[in-house]
Amino acid sequence: MQHPLKIAVLISGNGSNLQAIIDYQQQHPDVYQIGLVISNKADAFGLQRAQKAGIPTRVINHQDYPDRVSFDRAMQHEIDAQGVQLVVLAGFMRILSAEFTEHYLGRMLNIHPSLLPKYPGLNTHQQAIDNGDAEHGLSVHFVTAELDGGPLILQARVTISPEDDAASLQHKVHQQEHLAYPLVVRWFAEDKLQLKNGQTWFEGQPLNKPLQLEERST
Ligand code: GRF
């Protein structure tokens, strides 16, 4: 693995996870470098976060392409031209083609605001409340062609209290996301994390269940 690991972050909006990845990078400059931030939306606030940190940005608007595959190919072209080793989806709100997910298989991560396999897709916080769940959380996983369905790496849990609404729960989950995501990128950079035969391997062992953030700090 080339060091520091060169990553691209794909966003569509606020980019608070991108900010956490930037902040961690600035504190640990030897672990990874952010070579590129791509947004499919020109007004994504995350682009300003990247520019402020001096990171190259590209806007690739999906509406400029006739179909999903040609949009994905345009992104792939930019990513590969930069020699990126890991693609990090951080609030990127487009479904990816099988061609794209296959190309980056084992080299692309996503963070999702639920304890997968519960609640793939949107509105996860409200669903957890409506179902009377006692806990909620986030999952970091390798990306496959199945939406929010790739092999899990790390989860973090938060307690749902009776006063919680979707906004307060989202806030709690976000706080954990900002700790979890840089850590997983770090593990990948340190070569501790692989996808082999459809399974996550961590420190040379296959994972039978996702790691728990509460049990790890490094
Ligand atoms: C996060 O909740 C993440 O889990 C989901 O999209 C949200 C992005 O938030 N995939 P932000 O743009 O990083 O603030």
PDB file of C-alpha atoms and ligand atoms in Angstrom:
ATOM      1  CA  MET A   1       0.000   0.000   0.000  1.00  0.00           C
ATOM      2  CA  GLN A   2       1.334   3.426  -0.985  1.00  0.00           C
ATOM      3  CA  HIS A   3       1.639   5.806   1.991  1.00  0.00           C
ATOM      4  CA  PRO A   4      -0.015   8.037   2.785  1.00  0.00           C
ATOM      5  CA  LEU A   5      -3.083   6.412   1.234  1.00  0.00           C
ATOM      6  CA  LYS A   6      -4.657   8.595  -1.437  1.00  0.00           C
ATOM      7  CA  ILE A   7      -8.435   8.826  -1.077  1.00  0.00           C
ATOM      8  CA  ALA A   8     -11.309  10.494  -2.940  1.00  0.00           C
ATOM      9  CA  VAL A   9     -14.430  11.553  -1.036  1.00  0.00           C
ATOM     10  CA  LEU A  10     -17.782  11.683  -2.830  1.00  0.00           C
ATOM     11  CA  ILE A  11     -20.471  13.952  -1.413  1.00  0.00           C
ATOM     12  CA  SER A  12     -23.815  15.493  -2.282  1.00  0.00           C
ATOM     13  CA  GLY A  13     -24.460  17.865   0.604  1.00  0.00           C
ATOM     14  CA  ASN A  14     -23.368  19.193   3.957  1.00  0.00           C
ATOM     15  CA  GLY A  15     -20.206  17.144   4.227  1.00  0.00           C
ATOM     16  CA  SER A  16     -19.875  16.920   7.998  1.00  0.00           C
ATOM     17  CA  ASN A  17     -18.338  13.469   7.562  1.00  0.00           C
ATOM     18  CA  LEU A  18     -15.950  14.927   5.010  1.00  0.00           C
ATOM     19  CA  GLN A  19     -15.046  17.541   7.625  1.00  0.00           C
ATOM     20  CA  ALA A  20     -14.302  14.812  10.167  1.00  0.00           C
ATOM     21  CA  ILE A  21     -12.079  13.066   7.605  1.00  0.00           C
ATOM     22  CA  ILE A  22     -10.303  16.371   6.866  1.00  0.00           C
ATOM     23  CA  ASP A  23      -9.812  17.140  10.563  1.00  0.00           C
ATOM     24  CA  TYR A  24      -8.395  13.686  11.249  1.00  0.00           C
ATOM     25  CA  GLN A  25      -6.074  13.978   8.260  1.00  0.00           C
ATOM     26  CA  GLN A  26      -4.761  17.302   9.510  1.00  0.00           C
ATOM     27  CA  GLN A  27      -3.976  15.738  12.873  1.00  0.00           C
ATOM     28  CA  HIS A  28      -2.457  12.582  11.308  1.00  0.00           C
ATOM     29  CA  PRO A  29      -0.933  13.685   7.997  1.00  0.00           C
ATOM     30  CA  ASP A  30       1.031  10.465   7.475  1.00  0.00           C
ATOM     31  CA  VAL A  31      -1.999   8.156   7.339  1.00  0.00           C
ATOM     32  CA  TYR A  32      -3.977   9.323   4.287  1.00  0.00           C
ATOM     33  CA  GLN A  33      -4.279  12.279   1.956  1.00  0.00           C
ATOM     34  CA  ILE A  34      -7.480  13.525   0.343  1.00  0.00           C
ATOM     35  CA  GLY A  35      -6.610  13.821  -3.343  1.00  0.00           C
ATOM     36  CA  LEU A  36     -10.036  14.806  -4.560  1.00  0.00           C
ATOM     37  CA  VAL A  37     -13.575  15.656  -3.462  1.00  0.00           C
ATOM     38  CA  ILE A  38     -16.341  15.069  -6.004  1.00  0.00           C
ATOM     39  CA  SER A  39     -19.888  16.366  -5.649  1.00  0.00           C
ATOM     40  CA  ASN A  40     -22.802  15.767  -7.972  1.00  0.00           C
ATOM     41  CA  LYS A  41     -24.284  19.053  -6.700  1.00  0.00           C
ATOM     42  CA  ALA A  42     -22.632  22.419  -7.310  1.00  0.00           C
ATOM     43  CA  ASP A  43     -24.146  23.923  -4.141  1.00  0.00           C
ATOM     44  CA  ALA A  44     -23.033  21.169  -1.749  1.00  0.00           C
ATOM     45  CA  PHE A  45     -21.606  22.874   1.340  1.00  0.00           C
ATOM     46  CA  GLY A  46     -18.980  20.143   1.559  1.00  0.00           C
ATOM     47  CA  LEU A  47     -17.263  21.683  -1.496  1.00  0.00           C
ATOM     48  CA  GLN A  48     -16.558  24.809   0.545  1.00  0.00           C
ATOM     49  CA  ARG A  49     -15.170  22.682   3.363  1.00  0.00           C
ATOM     50  CA  ALA A  50     -12.789  20.993   0.891  1.00  0.00           C
ATOM     51  CA  GLN A  51     -11.713  24.268  -0.733  1.00  0.00           C
ATOM     52  CA  LYS A  52     -11.004  25.769   2.666  1.00  0.00           C
ATOM     53  CA  ALA A  53      -8.699  22.831   3.365  1.00  0.00           C
ATOM     54  CA  GLY A  54      -6.965  23.237  -0.020  1.00  0.00           C
ATOM     55  CA  ILE A  55      -8.325  19.983  -1.456  1.00  0.00           C
ATOM     56  CA  PRO A  56      -9.041  19.792  -5.214  1.00  0.00           C
ATOM     57  CA  THR A  57     -12.761  19.590  -5.985  1.00  0.00           C
ATOM     58  CA  ARG A  58     -14.822  18.607  -9.013  1.00  0.00           C
ATOM     59  CA  VAL A  59     -18.518  19.039  -9.626  1.00  0.00           C
ATOM     60  CA  ILE A  60     -19.865  16.263 -11.843  1.00  0.00           C
ATOM     61  CA  ASN A  61     -23.565  16.921 -12.241  1.00  0.00           C
ATOM     62  CA  HIS A  62     -25.510  13.739 -12.911  1.00  0.00           C
ATOM     63  CA  GLN A  63     -28.051  15.806 -14.858  1.00  0.00           C
ATOM     64  CA  ASP A  64     -25.407  16.484 -17.513  1.00  0.00           C
ATOM     65  CA  TYR A  65     -25.270  12.786 -18.435  1.00  0.00           C
ATOM     66  CA  PRO A  66     -27.834  10.728 -20.337  1.00  0.00           C
ATOM     67  CA  ASP A  67     -27.734   7.777 -17.952  1.00  0.00           C
ATOM     68  CA  ARG A  68     -26.256   6.402 -14.752  1.00  0.00           C
ATOM     69  CA  VAL A  69     -23.453   4.475 -16.453  1.00  0.00           C
ATOM     70  CA  SER A  70     -22.066   7.490 -18.324  1.00  0.00           C
ATOM     71  CA  PHE A  71     -22.224   9.625 -15.157  1.00  0.00           C
ATOM     72  CA  ASP A  72     -20.398   6.936 -13.219  1.00  0.00           C
ATOM     73  CA  ARG A  73     -17.773   6.623 -15.964  1.00  0.00           C
ATOM     74  CA  ALA A  74     -17.094  10.363 -15.770  1.00  0.00           C
ATOM     75  CA  MET A  75     -16.497  10.037 -12.022  1.00  0.00           C
ATOM     76  CA  GLN A  76     -14.324   6.966 -12.505  1.00  0.00           C
ATOM     77  CA  HIS A  77     -12.222   8.831 -15.045  1.00  0.00           C
ATOM     78  CA  GLU A  78     -11.532  11.661 -12.547  1.00  0.00           C
ATOM     79  CA  ILE A  79     -10.885   9.320  -9.641  1.00  0.00           C
ATOM     80  CA  ASP A  80      -8.503   7.037 -11.509  1.00  0.00           C
ATOM     81  CA  ALA A  81      -6.662   9.961 -13.128  1.00  0.00           C
ATOM     82  CA  GLN A  82      -5.663  11.028  -9.592  1.00  0.00           C
ATOM     83  CA  GLY A  83      -4.270   7.614  -8.634  1.00  0.00           C
ATOM     84  CA  VAL A  84      -6.835   7.226  -5.858  1.00  0.00           C
ATOM     85  CA  GLN A  85      -6.543   4.046  -3.780  1.00  0.00           C
ATOM     86  CA  LEU A  86      -9.782   4.286  -1.780  1.00  0.00           C
ATOM     87  CA  VAL A  87     -13.146   5.857  -2.612  1.00  0.00           C
ATOM     88  CA  VAL A  88     -15.079   7.128   0.411  1.00  0.00           C
ATOM     89  CA  LEU A  89     -18.808   7.788   0.022  1.00  0.00           C
ATOM     90  CA  ALA A  90     -19.865  10.422   2.546  1.00  0.00           C
ATOM     91  CA  GLY A  91     -23.478  11.418   2.027  1.00  0.00           C
ATOM     92  CA  PHE A  92     -23.307  10.764  -1.718  1.00  0.00           C
ATOM     93  CA  MET A  93     -26.938  10.506  -2.747  1.00  0.00           C
ATOM     94  CA  ARG A  94     -26.782   8.695  -6.081  1.00  0.00           C
ATOM     95  CA  ILE A  95     -27.266   4.992  -6.667  1.00  0.00           C
ATOM     96  CA  LEU A  96     -24.142   3.586  -8.323  1.00  0.00           C
ATOM     97  CA  SER A  97     -24.018   1.305 -11.361  1.00  0.00           C
ATOM     98  CA  ALA A  98     -22.854  -2.291 -11.067  1.00  0.00           C
ATOM     99  CA  GLU A  99     -19.953  -1.400 -13.364  1.00  0.00           C
ATOM    100  CA  PHE A 100     -18.751   1.308 -10.954  1.00  0.00           C
ATOM    101  CA  THR A 101     -19.170  -0.782  -7.800  1.00  0.00           C
ATOM    102  CA  GLU A 102     -17.374  -3.711  -9.469  1.00  0.00           C
ATOM    103  CA  HIS A 103     -14.477  -1.473 -10.523  1.00  0.00           C
ATOM    104  CA  TYR A 104     -13.947  -0.294  -6.926  1.00  0.00           C
ATOM    105  CA  LEU A 105     -14.840  -3.560  -5.211  1.00  0.00           C
ATOM    106  CA  GLY A 106     -12.835  -3.760  -2.001  1.00  0.00           C
ATOM    107  CA  ARG A 107     -11.687  -0.158  -2.536  1.00  0.00           C
ATOM    108  CA  MET A 108     -14.877   1.764  -1.737  1.00  0.00           C
ATOM    109  CA  LEU A 109     -16.536   2.469   1.614  1.00  0.00           C
ATOM    110  CA  ASN A 110     -19.918   3.883   2.614  1.00  0.00           C
ATOM    111  CA  ILE A 111     -21.339   5.128   5.890  1.00  0.00           C
ATOM    112  CA  HIS A 112     -25.027   4.617   6.517  1.00  0.00           C
ATOM    113  CA  PRO A 113     -27.102   5.983   9.408  1.00  0.00           C
ATOM    114  CA  SER A 114     -28.625   2.757  10.730  1.00  0.00           C
ATOM    115  CA  LEU A 115     -27.627  -0.544  12.233  1.00  0.00           C
ATOM    116  CA  LEU A 116     -27.648  -2.439   8.937  1.00  0.00           C
ATOM    117  CA  PRO A 117     -29.227  -4.716   7.824  1.00  0.00           C
ATOM    118  CA  LYS A 118     -31.970  -2.659   9.491  1.00  0.00           C
ATOM    119  CA  TYR A 119     -33.231   0.308   7.470  1.00  0.00           C
ATOM    120  CA  PRO A 120     -31.310   0.534   4.216  1.00  0.00           C
ATOM    121  CA  GLY A 121     -32.294   3.588   2.142  1.00  0.00           C
ATOM    122  CA  LEU A 122     -33.690   6.878   3.435  1.00  0.00           C
ATOM    123  CA  ASN A 123     -35.443   8.198   6.594  1.00  0.00           C
ATOM    124  CA  THR A 124     -33.678   5.781   8.879  1.00  0.00           C
ATOM    125  CA  HIS A 125     -34.023   7.887  12.033  1.00  0.00           C
ATOM    126  CA  GLN A 126     -37.793   8.233  11.765  1.00  0.00           C
ATOM    127  CA  GLN A 127     -38.150   4.533  11.003  1.00  0.00           C
ATOM    128  CA  ALA A 128     -36.211   3.605  14.143  1.00  0.00           C
ATOM    129  CA  ILE A 129     -38.465   5.873  16.240  1.00  0.00           C
ATOM    130  CA  ASP A 130     -41.680   4.675  14.589  1.00  0.00           C
ATOM    131  CA  ASN A 131     -40.733   1.058  15.245  1.00  0.00           C
ATOM    132  CA  GLY A 132     -40.107   1.753  18.929  1.00  0.00           C
ATOM    133  CA  ASP A 133     -36.465   0.669  18.724  1.00  0.00           C
ATOM    134  CA  ALA A 134     -34.402   1.052  21.895  1.00  0.00           C
ATOM    135  CA  GLU A 135     -31.239   1.777  19.931  1.00  0.00           C
ATOM    136  CA  HIS A 136     -30.097   3.111  16.595  1.00  0.00           C
ATOM    137  CA  GLY A 137     -26.711   3.835  15.073  1.00  0.00           C
ATOM    138  CA  LEU A 138     -24.509   3.737  12.034  1.00  0.00           C
ATOM    139  CA  SER A 139     -22.724   1.231   9.870  1.00  0.00           C
ATOM    140  CA  VAL A 140     -19.574   1.514   7.775  1.00  0.00           C
ATOM    141  CA  HIS A 141     -19.374  -1.091   5.021  1.00  0.00           C
ATOM    142  CA  PHE A 142     -17.658  -2.040   1.794  1.00  0.00           C
ATOM    143  CA  VAL A 143     -19.740  -1.018  -1.206  1.00  0.00           C
ATOM    144  CA  THR A 144     -21.208  -3.655  -3.505  1.00  0.00           C
ATOM    145  CA  ALA A 145     -23.900  -3.378  -6.160  1.00  0.00           C
ATOM    146  CA  GLU A 146     -26.568  -3.929  -3.488  1.00  0.00           C
ATOM    147  CA  LEU A 147     -27.666  -0.580  -2.000  1.00  0.00           C
ATOM    148  CA  ASP A 148     -26.468  -0.327   1.626  1.00  0.00           C
ATOM    149  CA  GLY A 149     -25.901  -4.079   1.433  1.00  0.00           C
ATOM    150  CA  GLY A 150     -22.128  -4.663   1.294  1.00  0.00           C
ATOM    151  CA  PRO A 151     -20.107  -6.465   3.966  1.00  0.00           C
ATOM    152  CA  LEU A 152     -20.138  -4.602   7.281  1.00  0.00           C
ATOM    153  CA  ILE A 153     -16.990  -3.299   8.944  1.00  0.00           C
ATOM    154  CA  LEU A 154     -17.870  -1.158  11.939  1.00  0.00           C
ATOM    155  CA  GLN A 155     -21.031  -0.117  13.755  1.00  0.00           C
ATOM    156  CA  ALA A 156     -21.689   2.376  16.530  1.00  0.00           C
ATOM    157  CA  ARG A 157     -24.821   2.438  18.653  1.00  0.00           C
ATOM    158  CA  VAL A 158     -26.808   5.232  20.255  1.00  0.00           C
ATOM    159  CA  THR A 159     -29.672   4.915  22.716  1.00  0.00           C
ATOM    160  CA  ILE A 160     -33.064   6.226  21.646  1.00  0.00           C
ATOM    161  CA  SER A 161     -34.663   8.150  24.491  1.00  0.00           C
ATOM    162  CA  PRO A 162     -38.384   8.955  24.740  1.00  0.00           C
ATOM    163  CA  GLU A 163     -37.695  12.647  23.988  1.00  0.00           C
ATOM    164  CA  ASP A 164     -35.856  11.901  20.738  1.00  0.00           C
ATOM    165  CA  ASP A 165     -37.246  13.018  17.413  1.00  0.00           C
ATOM    166  CA  ALA A 166     -35.652  12.357  14.013  1.00  0.00           C
ATOM    167  CA  ALA A 167     -33.527  15.519  14.245  1.00  0.00           C
ATOM    168  CA  SER A 168     -32.110  14.812  17.705  1.00  0.00           C
ATOM    169  CA  LEU A 169     -31.443  11.208  16.779  1.00  0.00           C
ATOM    170  CA  GLN A 170     -29.690  12.267  13.593  1.00  0.00           C
ATOM    171  CA  HIS A 171     -27.503  14.574  15.676  1.00  0.00           C
ATOM    172  CA  LYS A 172     -26.533  11.742  18.020  1.00  0.00           C
ATOM    173  CA  VAL A 173     -25.720   9.444  15.099  1.00  0.00           C
ATOM    174  CA  HIS A 174     -23.705  12.138  13.341  1.00  0.00           C
ATOM    175  CA  GLN A 175     -21.480  12.594  16.389  1.00  0.00           C
ATOM    176  CA  GLN A 176     -20.627   8.900  16.283  1.00  0.00           C
ATOM    177  CA  GLU A 177     -20.166   8.938  12.504  1.00  0.00           C
ATOM    178  CA  HIS A 178     -17.499  11.589  12.844  1.00  0.00           C
ATOM    179  CA  LEU A 179     -15.499   9.301  15.126  1.00  0.00           C
ATOM    180  CA  ALA A 180     -16.146   6.117  13.188  1.00  0.00           C
ATOM    181  CA  TYR A 181     -15.405   7.044   9.592  1.00  0.00           C
ATOM    182  CA  PRO A 182     -11.848   8.416   9.912  1.00  0.00           C
ATOM    183  CA  LEU A 183     -10.968   5.378  12.004  1.00  0.00           C
ATOM    184  CA  VAL A 184     -12.082   2.939   9.293  1.00  0.00           C
ATOM    185  CA  VAL A 185     -10.186   4.904   6.623  1.00  0.00           C
ATOM    186  CA  ARG A 186      -7.158   4.676   8.884  1.00  0.00           C
ATOM    187  CA  TRP A 187      -7.509   0.889   9.196  1.00  0.00           C
ATOM    188  CA  PHE A 188      -7.667   0.601   5.417  1.00  0.00           C
ATOM    189  CA  ALA A 189      -4.568   2.783   5.076  1.00  0.00           C
ATOM    190  CA  GLU A 190      -2.765   0.597   7.601  1.00  0.00           C
ATOM    191  CA  ASP A 191      -3.667  -2.491   5.564  1.00  0.00           C
ATOM    192  CA  LYS A 192      -5.706  -3.923   8.457  1.00  0.00           C
ATOM    193  CA  LEU A 193      -8.888  -4.125   6.439  1.00  0.00           C
ATOM    194  CA  GLN A 194      -9.697  -6.127   3.299  1.00  0.00           C
ATOM    195  CA  LEU A 195     -12.637  -7.493   1.386  1.00  0.00           C
ATOM    196  CA  LYS A 196     -11.930 -11.122   0.441  1.00  0.00           C
ATOM    197  CA  ASN A 197     -14.434 -13.491  -1.160  1.00  0.00           C
ATOM    198  CA  GLY A 198     -17.333 -11.258  -0.186  1.00  0.00           C
ATOM    199  CA  GLN A 199     -16.293 -11.047   3.469  1.00  0.00           C
ATOM    200  CA  THR A 200     -14.651  -8.353   5.557  1.00  0.00           C
ATOM    201  CA  TRP A 201     -11.270  -9.270   7.002  1.00  0.00           C
ATOM    202  CA  PHE A 202      -9.762  -7.297   9.871  1.00  0.00           C
ATOM    203  CA  GLU A 203      -6.246  -7.818  11.188  1.00  0.00           C
ATOM    204  CA  GLY A 204      -5.921 -11.081   9.276  1.00  0.00           C
ATOM    205  CA  GLN A 205      -9.222 -12.616  10.459  1.00  0.00           C
ATOM    206  CA  PRO A 206     -12.635 -12.798   8.777  1.00  0.00           C
ATOM    207  CA  LEU A 207     -15.267 -10.804  10.667  1.00  0.00           C
ATOM    208  CA  ASN A 208     -18.346 -12.783  11.668  1.00  0.00           C
ATOM    209  CA  LYS A 209     -19.981  -9.637  12.979  1.00  0.00           C
ATOM    210  CA  PRO A 210     -19.127  -5.960  12.586  1.00  0.00           C
ATOM    211  CA  LEU A 211     -16.651  -4.322  14.915  1.00  0.00           C
ATOM    212  CA  GLN A 212     -18.210  -2.036  17.538  1.00  0.00           C
ATOM    213  CA  LEU A 213     -16.911   1.506  17.928  1.00  0.00           C
ATOM    214  CA  GLU A 214     -17.572   1.377  21.665  1.00  0.00           C
ATOM    215  CA  GLU A 215     -14.987  -1.368  21.976  1.00  0.00           C
ATOM    216  CA  ARG A 216     -12.252   0.396  20.012  1.00  0.00           C
ATOM    217  CA  SER A 217     -10.461   3.688  20.037  1.00  0.00           C
ATOM    218  CA  THR A 218      -7.547   2.967  17.707  1.00  0.00           C
TER     219      THR A 218
HETATM  220  C1  GRF B   1     -24.727  10.780   7.003  1.00  0.00           C
HETATM  221  O1  GRF B   1     -25.709  10.569   7.965  1.00  0.00           O
HETATM  222  C2  GRF B   1     -24.329   9.479   6.363  1.00  0.00           C
HETATM  223  O2  GRF B   1     -24.470   8.383   7.204  1.00  0.00           O
HETATM  224  C3  GRF B   1     -25.286   9.357   5.216  1.00  0.00           C
HETATM  225  O3  GRF B   1     -25.486  10.671   4.768  1.00  0.00           O
HETATM  226  C4  GRF B   1     -25.259  11.580   5.827  1.00  0.00           C
HETATM  227  C5  GRF B   1     -24.250  12.575   5.334  1.00  0.00           C
HETATM  228  O4  GRF B   1     -24.062  13.654   6.214  1.00  0.00           O
HETATM  229  N1  GRF B   1     -24.774   8.463   4.209  1.00  0.00           N
HETATM  230  P1  GRF B   1     -22.917  14.698   5.956  1.00  0.00           P
HETATM  231  O5  GRF B   1     -23.145  15.267   4.549  1.00  0.00           O
HETATM  232  O6  GRF B   1     -21.615  13.990   6.051  1.00  0.00           O
HETATM  233  O7  GRF B   1     -23.098  15.741   7.003  1.00  0.00           O
END
